[in-house]
mmCIF file with all atom_site columns, C-alpha atoms in Angstrom:
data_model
loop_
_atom_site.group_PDB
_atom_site.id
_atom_site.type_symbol
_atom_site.label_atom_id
_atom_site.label_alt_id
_atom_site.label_comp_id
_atom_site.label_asym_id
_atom_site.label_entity_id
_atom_site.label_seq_id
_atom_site.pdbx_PDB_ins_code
_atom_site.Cartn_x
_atom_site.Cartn_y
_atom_site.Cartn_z
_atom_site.occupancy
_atom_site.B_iso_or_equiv
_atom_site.pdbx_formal_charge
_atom_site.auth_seq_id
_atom_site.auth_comp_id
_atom_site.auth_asym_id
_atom_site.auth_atom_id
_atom_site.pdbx_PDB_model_num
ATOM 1  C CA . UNK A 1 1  ? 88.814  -10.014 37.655 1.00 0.00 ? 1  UNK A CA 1
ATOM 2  C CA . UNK A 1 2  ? 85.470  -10.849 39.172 1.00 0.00 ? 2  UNK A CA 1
ATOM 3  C CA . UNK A 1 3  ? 82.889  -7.651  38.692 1.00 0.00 ? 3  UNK A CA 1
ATOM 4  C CA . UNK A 1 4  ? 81.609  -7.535  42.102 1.00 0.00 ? 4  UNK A CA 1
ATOM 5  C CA . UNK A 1 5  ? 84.794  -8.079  43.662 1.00 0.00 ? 5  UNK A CA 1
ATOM 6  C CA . UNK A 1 6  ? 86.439  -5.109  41.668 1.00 0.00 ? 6  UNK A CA 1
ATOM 7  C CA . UNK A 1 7  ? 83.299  -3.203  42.730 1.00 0.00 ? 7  UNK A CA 1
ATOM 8  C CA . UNK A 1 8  ? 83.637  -3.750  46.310 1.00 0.00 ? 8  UNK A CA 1
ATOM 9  C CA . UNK A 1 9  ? 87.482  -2.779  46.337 1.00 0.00 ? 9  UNK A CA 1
ATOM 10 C CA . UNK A 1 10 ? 87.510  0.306   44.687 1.00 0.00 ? 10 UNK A CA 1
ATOM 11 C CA . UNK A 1 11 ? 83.915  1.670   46.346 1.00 0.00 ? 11 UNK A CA 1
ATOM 12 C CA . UNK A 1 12 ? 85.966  0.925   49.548 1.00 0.00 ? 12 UNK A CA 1
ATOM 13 C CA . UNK A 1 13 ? 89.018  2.712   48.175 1.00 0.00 ? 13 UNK A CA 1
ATOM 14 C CA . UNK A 1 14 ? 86.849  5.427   47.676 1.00 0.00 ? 14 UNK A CA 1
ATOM 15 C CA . UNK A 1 15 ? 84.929  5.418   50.802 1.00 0.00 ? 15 UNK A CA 1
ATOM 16 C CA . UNK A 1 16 ? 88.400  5.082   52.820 1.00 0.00 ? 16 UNK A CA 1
ATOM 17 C CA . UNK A 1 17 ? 90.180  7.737   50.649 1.00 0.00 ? 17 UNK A CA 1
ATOM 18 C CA . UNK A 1 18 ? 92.399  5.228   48.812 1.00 0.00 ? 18 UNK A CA 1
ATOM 19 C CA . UNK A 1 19 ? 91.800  6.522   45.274 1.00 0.00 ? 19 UNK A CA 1
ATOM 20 C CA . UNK A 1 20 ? 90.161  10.288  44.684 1.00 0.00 ? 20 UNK A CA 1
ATOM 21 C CA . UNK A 1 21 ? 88.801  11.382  41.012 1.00 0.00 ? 21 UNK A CA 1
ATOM 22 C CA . UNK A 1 22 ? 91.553  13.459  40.535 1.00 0.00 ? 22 UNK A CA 1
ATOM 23 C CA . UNK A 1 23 ? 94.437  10.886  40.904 1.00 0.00 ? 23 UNK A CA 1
ATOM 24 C CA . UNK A 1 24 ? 95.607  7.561   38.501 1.00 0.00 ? 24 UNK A CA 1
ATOM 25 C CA . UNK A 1 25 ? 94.465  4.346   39.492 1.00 0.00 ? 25 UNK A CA 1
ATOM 26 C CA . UNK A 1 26 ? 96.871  1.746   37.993 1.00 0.00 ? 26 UNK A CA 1
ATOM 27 C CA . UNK A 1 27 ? 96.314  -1.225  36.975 1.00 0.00 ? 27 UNK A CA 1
ATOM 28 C CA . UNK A 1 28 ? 99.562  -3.226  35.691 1.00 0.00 ? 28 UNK A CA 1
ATOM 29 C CA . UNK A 1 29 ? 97.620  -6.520  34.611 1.00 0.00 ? 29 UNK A CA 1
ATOM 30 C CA . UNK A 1 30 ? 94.891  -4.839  32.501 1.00 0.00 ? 30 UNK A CA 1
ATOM 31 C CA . UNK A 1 31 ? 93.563  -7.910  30.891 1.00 0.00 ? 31 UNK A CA 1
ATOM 32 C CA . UNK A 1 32 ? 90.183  -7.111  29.117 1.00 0.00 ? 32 UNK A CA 1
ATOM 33 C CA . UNK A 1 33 ? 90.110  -3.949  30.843 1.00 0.00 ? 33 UNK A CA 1
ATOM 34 C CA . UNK A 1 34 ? 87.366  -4.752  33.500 1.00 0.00 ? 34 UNK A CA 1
ATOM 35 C CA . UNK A 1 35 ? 89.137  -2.742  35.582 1.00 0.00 ? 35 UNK A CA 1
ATOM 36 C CA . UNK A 1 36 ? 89.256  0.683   33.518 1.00 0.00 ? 36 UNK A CA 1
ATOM 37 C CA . UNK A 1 37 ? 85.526  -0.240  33.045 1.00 0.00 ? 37 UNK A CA 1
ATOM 38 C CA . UNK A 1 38 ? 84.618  0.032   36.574 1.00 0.00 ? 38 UNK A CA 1
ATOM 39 C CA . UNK A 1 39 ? 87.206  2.856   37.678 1.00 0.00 ? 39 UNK A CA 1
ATOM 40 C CA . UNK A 1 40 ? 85.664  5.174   34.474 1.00 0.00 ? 40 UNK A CA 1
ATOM 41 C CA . UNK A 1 41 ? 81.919  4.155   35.516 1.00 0.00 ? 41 UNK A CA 1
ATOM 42 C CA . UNK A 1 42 ? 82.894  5.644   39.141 1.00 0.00 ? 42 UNK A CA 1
ATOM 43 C CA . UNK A 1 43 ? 84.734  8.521   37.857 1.00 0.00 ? 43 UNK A CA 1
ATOM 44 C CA . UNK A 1 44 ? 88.189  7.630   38.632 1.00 0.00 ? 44 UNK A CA 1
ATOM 45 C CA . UNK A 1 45 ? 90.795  8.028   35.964 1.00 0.00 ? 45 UNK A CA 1
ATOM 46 C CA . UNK A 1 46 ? 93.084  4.827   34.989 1.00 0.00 ? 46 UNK A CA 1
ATOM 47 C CA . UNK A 1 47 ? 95.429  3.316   32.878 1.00 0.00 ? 47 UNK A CA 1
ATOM 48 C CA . UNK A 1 48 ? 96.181  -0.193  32.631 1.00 0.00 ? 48 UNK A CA 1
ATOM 49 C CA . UNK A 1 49 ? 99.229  -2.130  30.974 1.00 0.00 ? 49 UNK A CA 1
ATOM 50 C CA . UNK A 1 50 ? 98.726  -5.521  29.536 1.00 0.00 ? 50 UNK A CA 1
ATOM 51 C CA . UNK A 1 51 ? 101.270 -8.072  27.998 1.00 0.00 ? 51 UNK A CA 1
ATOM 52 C CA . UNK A 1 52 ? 98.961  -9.635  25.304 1.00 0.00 ? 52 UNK A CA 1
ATOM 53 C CA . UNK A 1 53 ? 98.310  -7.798  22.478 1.00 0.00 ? 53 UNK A CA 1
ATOM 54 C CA . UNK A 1 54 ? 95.106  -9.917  21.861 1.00 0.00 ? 54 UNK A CA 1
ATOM 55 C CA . UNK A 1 55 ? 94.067  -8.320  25.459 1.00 0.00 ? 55 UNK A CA 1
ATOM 56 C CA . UNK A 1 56 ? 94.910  -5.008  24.601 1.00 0.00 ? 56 UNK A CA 1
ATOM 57 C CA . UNK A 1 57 ? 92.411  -5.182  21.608 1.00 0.00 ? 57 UNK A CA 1
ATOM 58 C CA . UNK A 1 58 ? 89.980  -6.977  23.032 1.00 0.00 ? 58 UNK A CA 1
ATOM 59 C CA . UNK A 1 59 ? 89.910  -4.223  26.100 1.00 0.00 ? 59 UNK A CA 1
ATOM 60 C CA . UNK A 1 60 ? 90.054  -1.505  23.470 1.00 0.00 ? 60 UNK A CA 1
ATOM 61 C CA . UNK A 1 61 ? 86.678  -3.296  22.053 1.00 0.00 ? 61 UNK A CA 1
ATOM 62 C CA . UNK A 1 62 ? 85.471  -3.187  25.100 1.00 0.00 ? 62 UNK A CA 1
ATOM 63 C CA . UNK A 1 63 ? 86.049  0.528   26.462 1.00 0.00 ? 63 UNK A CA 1
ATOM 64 C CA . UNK A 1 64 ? 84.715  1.710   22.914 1.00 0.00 ? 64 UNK A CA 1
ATOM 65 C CA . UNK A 1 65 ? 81.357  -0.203  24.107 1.00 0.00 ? 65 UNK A CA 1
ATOM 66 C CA . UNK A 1 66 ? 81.192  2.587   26.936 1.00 0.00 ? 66 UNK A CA 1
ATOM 67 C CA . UNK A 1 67 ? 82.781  5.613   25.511 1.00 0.00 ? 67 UNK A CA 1
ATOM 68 C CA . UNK A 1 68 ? 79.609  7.152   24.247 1.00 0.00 ? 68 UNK A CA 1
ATOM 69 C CA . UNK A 1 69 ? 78.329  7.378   27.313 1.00 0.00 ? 69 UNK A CA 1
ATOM 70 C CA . UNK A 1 70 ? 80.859  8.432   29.685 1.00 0.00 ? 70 UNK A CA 1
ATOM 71 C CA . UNK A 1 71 ? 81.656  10.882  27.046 1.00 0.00 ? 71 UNK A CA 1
ATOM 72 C CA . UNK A 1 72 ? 77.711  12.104  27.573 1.00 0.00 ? 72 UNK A CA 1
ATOM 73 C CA . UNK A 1 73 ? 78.372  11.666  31.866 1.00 0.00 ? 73 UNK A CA 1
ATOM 74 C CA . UNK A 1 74 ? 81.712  13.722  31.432 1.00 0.00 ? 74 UNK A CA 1
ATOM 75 C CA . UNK A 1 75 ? 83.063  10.346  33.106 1.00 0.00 ? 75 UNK A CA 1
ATOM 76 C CA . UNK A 1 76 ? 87.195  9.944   32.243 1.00 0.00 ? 76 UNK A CA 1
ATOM 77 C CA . UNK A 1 77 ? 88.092  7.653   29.532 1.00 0.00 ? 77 UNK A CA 1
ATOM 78 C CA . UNK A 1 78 ? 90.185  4.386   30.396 1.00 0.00 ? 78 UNK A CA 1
ATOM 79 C CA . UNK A 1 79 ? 93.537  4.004   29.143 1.00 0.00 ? 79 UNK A CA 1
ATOM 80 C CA . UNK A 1 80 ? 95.547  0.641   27.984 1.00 0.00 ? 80 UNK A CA 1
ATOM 81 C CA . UNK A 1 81 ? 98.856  0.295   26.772 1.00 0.00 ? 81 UNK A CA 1
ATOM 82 C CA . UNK A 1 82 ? 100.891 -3.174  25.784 1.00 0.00 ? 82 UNK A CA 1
ATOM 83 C CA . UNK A 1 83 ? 103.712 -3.919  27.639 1.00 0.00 ? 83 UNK A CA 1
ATOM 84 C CA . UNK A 1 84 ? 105.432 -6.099  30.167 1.00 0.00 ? 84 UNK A CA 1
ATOM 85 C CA . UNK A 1 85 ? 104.026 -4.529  33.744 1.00 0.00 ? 85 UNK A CA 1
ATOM 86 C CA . UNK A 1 86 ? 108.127 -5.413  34.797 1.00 0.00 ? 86 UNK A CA 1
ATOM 87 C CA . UNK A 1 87 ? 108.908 -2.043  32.901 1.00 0.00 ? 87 UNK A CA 1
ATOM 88 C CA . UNK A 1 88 ? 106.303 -0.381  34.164 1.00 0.00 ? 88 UNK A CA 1
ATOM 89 C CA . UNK A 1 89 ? 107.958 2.504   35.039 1.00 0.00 ? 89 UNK A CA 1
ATOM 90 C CA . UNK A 1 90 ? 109.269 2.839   31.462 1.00 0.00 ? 90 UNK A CA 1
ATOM 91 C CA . UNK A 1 91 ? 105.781 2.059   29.492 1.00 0.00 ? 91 UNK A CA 1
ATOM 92 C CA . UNK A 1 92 ? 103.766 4.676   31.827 1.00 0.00 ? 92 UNK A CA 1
ATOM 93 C CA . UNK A 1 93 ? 106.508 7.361   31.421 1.00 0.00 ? 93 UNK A CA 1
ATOM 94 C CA . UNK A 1 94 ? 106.572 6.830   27.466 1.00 0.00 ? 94 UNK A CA 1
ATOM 95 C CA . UNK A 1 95 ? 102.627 7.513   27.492 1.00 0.00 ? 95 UNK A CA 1
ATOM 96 C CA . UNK A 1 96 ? 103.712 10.710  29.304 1.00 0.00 ? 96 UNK A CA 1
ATOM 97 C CA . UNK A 1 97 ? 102.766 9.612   32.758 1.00 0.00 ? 97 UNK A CA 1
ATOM 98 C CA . UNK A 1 98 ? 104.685 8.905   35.942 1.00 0.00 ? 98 UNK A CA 1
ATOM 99 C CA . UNK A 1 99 ? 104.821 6.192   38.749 1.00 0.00 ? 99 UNK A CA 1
#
């Protein structure tokens, strides 16, 4: 997803009360996780499911990039998980969430 675009939509959410720091954004085509990326940087907590395995890793690469530092900003860590995003429900309730 395009940075600035992702930036723009979840400021807004934000702004209009869409998404709030203490609820889950989801994301159920996590890709290379720009998403979690942006959503941590603001504050928000998220999880994202991805089919690819080879996305899943490289996302993983990239969150470790930032963990240092929203560890330091007390920021919430991103979460992926593999899976097809049509058994969503199933694949967030195994990592002990709900939808």
């Amino acid at each position: 997803m395009a940075r600035g675009l992702l930036t723009r939509i979840l400021k807004v959410g934000l702004e209009r009360g869409w998404f709030s720091p203490d609820g889950l954004l989801l994301d159920c085509f996590g890709g290379v996780g720009t998403t979690g990326i942006m959503a941590s940087s603001l504050g928000l907590r998220s999880m994202s499911v991805e089919l690819e395995e080879k996305f899943v890793s490289l996302a993983r690469e990239n969150f470790a990039l930032h963990e240092r530092d929203w560890r330091a900003l007390g920021l919430p860590l991103p979460v992926i998980l593999q899976g097809d995003s049509r058994n969503l429900r199933e694949i967030v309730r195994e990592a002990g969430g709900a939808v």
